[in-house]
Amino acid sequence: MALRITLAGSTGWVGKALVAAIAASDDLVLAGAVSRSAAGQDAGEAAGLSRLGVPISATLEEALREPSDVVIDYTKPDVVKANTLTALAQGRHVVVGTSGLSAEDYTEIDGEAQKAGRGVLAAGNFSITATLLRRFALEAARYVPDVEVIDYASAKKPDTPSGTARELAELLSEARQPATSKPVAELTGVRETRGGALGAKEPVQVHSLRMPSFVLSCEAVFGADNERLVIRHDAGSSAAPYVAGTLLAARRVGSFTGLRRGLDTIMD
Ligand SMILES: NC(=O)C1=CN([C@@H]2O[C@H](COP(=O)(O)OP(=O)(O)OC[C@H]3O[C@@H](n4cnc5c(N)ncnc54)[C@H](O)[C@@H]3O)[C@@H](O)[C@H]2O)C=CC1
Ligand SMILES: O=C(O)C1=N[C@H](C(=O)O)C[C@H](O)C1
């Protein structure tokens, strides 16, 4: 039997690409779709495809009246947490693509997923090459403690930092030794120019730029004595790179209980 997907954010940039990929797959079926702006329309037609016979709901609660196995969320930072908790309460596994959730939000989501006996797979970036950035940066952090993250995105991106940068900084914080740079609290001048510190163990400074011309780029900059390593990912203007990773997550999220973060946690 095909895996039944409820897609929140089905008319968005990523959502439309997911509707097309689900419709083209043999093992997945779109059971429900959510978009406030397109409620009542057919999910296929709203994504620029032929009719799929799946009406778009205005809320996730409404869409979940139709049975499904997995909820995929690509909505907005202020919507995703409530959607995830609703989906878990309704017995669904969840794939979280939407950015903007904090470490505390994820702790709460993990607790609810454990209670519900369901899986949640969240990734700040579902593209394979962005996942490689994360893997290579974590390897570098074993040898070079001084690392900071630069996050570049479009002028319109509503959240800061990006999910990609936030997840990377939190992981680097766990993996690296203390930095040798002067602690921010000891600096004079305008301390905010040193960026925001993220991560519980050895917090990592993150610097976010927002301006026209960027889609989303993320850099891990490692500094050592007289040398420097920069590992950078640049997203292009299509949502295609996120689709394969998101659907892999949908296929695997039912195989574990609780929260996992990052595509690499389910990659072979
Ligand atoms: N993890 C990853 O690999 C990626 C994450 N993202 C993140 O995913 C999120 C969505 O990105 P885009 O597709 O570019 O956004 P978008 O703005 O193009 O689409 C958002 C969708 O959510 C729907 N929506 C908005 N408010 C809603 C509500 N209250 N209830 C139900 N649906 C609602 C809209 O109708 C639209 O269909 C952003 O947070 C973005 O940062 C984007 C690309 C990749
Ligand atoms: O808002 C976006 O567009 C994107 N957001 C994701 C993030 O916050 O990391 C990633 C994606 O590349 C695009």
GROMACS .gro file of N, CA and C and ligand atoms in nm, residues 13-14 97-100 124-126 151 153-154 157-159 161-165 215-217 233 235 242, ligand 2:
model
   91
   13TRP      N    1   0.664   2.743  -0.257
   13TRP     CA    2   0.778   2.717  -0.346
   13TRP      C    3   0.819   2.570  -0.338
   14VAL      N    4   0.840   2.519  -0.218
   14VAL     CA    5   0.877   2.378  -0.202
   14VAL      C    6   0.753   2.290  -0.215
   97GLY      N    7   1.019   2.052   0.734
   97GLY     CA    8   1.111   2.126   0.648
   97GLY      C    9   1.118   2.272   0.687
   98THR      N   10   1.011   2.324   0.742
   98THR     CA   11   1.003   2.467   0.775
   98THR      C   12   1.109   2.506   0.877
   99SER      N   13   1.171   2.621   0.855
   99SER     CA   14   1.275   2.669   0.946
   99SER      C   15   1.213   2.752   1.059
  100GLY      N   16   1.294   2.793   1.155
  100GLY     CA   17   1.249   2.887   1.258
  100GLY      C   18   1.230   2.828   1.396
  124GLY      N   19   1.717   2.131   0.880
  124GLY     CA   20   1.729   2.270   0.838
  124GLY      C   21   1.748   2.278   0.688
  125ASN      N   22   1.798   2.171   0.629
  125ASN     CA   23   1.819   2.170   0.485
  125ASN      C   24   1.816   2.026   0.437
  126PHE      N   25   1.722   1.995   0.350
  126PHE     CA   26   1.705   1.857   0.302
  126PHE      C   27   1.785   1.828   0.175
  151ASP      N   28   2.549   3.322   0.735
  151ASP     CA   29   2.420   3.281   0.676
  151ASP      C   30   2.375   3.393   0.582
  153ALA      N   31   2.087   3.514   0.297
  153ALA     CA   32   1.956   3.480   0.239
  153ALA      C   33   1.894   3.603   0.176
  154SER      N   34   1.781   3.581   0.111
  154SER     CA   35   1.714   3.689   0.039
  154SER      C   36   1.662   3.795   0.135
  157LYS      N   37   1.339   3.680   0.339
  157LYS     CA   38   1.330   3.565   0.430
  157LYS      C   39   1.283   3.611   0.568
  158PRO      N   40   1.176   3.549   0.622
  158PRO     CA   41   1.117   3.602   0.746
  158PRO      C   42   1.189   3.561   0.874
  159ASP      N   43   1.274   3.457   0.868
  159ASP     CA   44   1.336   3.410   0.993
  159ASP      C   45   1.487   3.427   0.987
  161PRO      N   46   1.843   3.306   1.240
  161PRO     CA   47   1.917   3.269   1.121
  161PRO      C   48   1.837   3.169   1.039
  162SER      N   49   1.892   3.125   0.926
  162SER     CA   50   1.825   3.020   0.847
  162SER      C   51   1.826   2.891   0.927
  163GLY      N   52   1.735   2.800   0.892
  163GLY     CA   53   1.734   2.668   0.957
  163GLY      C   54   1.866   2.597   0.932
  164THR      N   55   1.922   2.616   0.815
  164THR     CA   56   2.050   2.553   0.780
  164THR      C   57   2.161   2.599   0.875
  165ALA      N   58   2.170   2.731   0.894
  165ALA     CA   59   2.276   2.787   0.979
  165ALA      C   60   2.254   2.753   1.126
  215VAL      N   61   1.976   3.351  -0.256
  215VAL     CA   62   1.867   3.258  -0.227
  215VAL      C   63   1.894   3.208  -0.085
  216LEU      N   64   1.988   3.119  -0.071
  216LEU     CA   65   2.035   3.081   0.062
  216LEU      C   66   2.174   3.021   0.050
  217SER      N   67   2.267   3.082   0.120
  217SER     CA   68   2.402   3.029   0.124
  217SER      C   69   2.444   3.018   0.269
  233HIS      N   70   2.799   2.627   0.115
  233HIS     CA   71   2.692   2.573   0.031
  233HIS      C   72   2.611   2.688  -0.027
  235ALA      N   73   2.256   2.756  -0.241
  235ALA     CA   74   2.134   2.702  -0.302
  235ALA      C   75   2.104   2.781  -0.428
  242TYR      N   76   1.556   1.999  -0.256
  242TYR     CA   77   1.499   1.960  -0.126
  242TYR      C   78   1.401   1.844  -0.138
  270LIG     O1   79   1.371   3.039   0.317
  270LIG     C1   80   1.426   2.973   0.227
  270LIG     O2   81   1.412   3.000   0.107
  270LIG     C2   82   1.509   2.857   0.264
  270LIG     N1   83   1.519   2.824   0.388
  270LIG     C3   84   1.589   2.712   0.441
  270LIG     C4   85   1.661   2.756   0.568
  270LIG     O3   86   1.608   2.838   0.644
  270LIG     O4   87   1.771   2.704   0.593
  270LIG     C5   88   1.678   2.644   0.343
  270LIG     C6   89   1.653   2.666   0.199
  270LIG     O5   90   1.775   2.665   0.130
  270LIG     C7   91   1.578   2.786   0.157
   0.00000   0.00000   0.00000
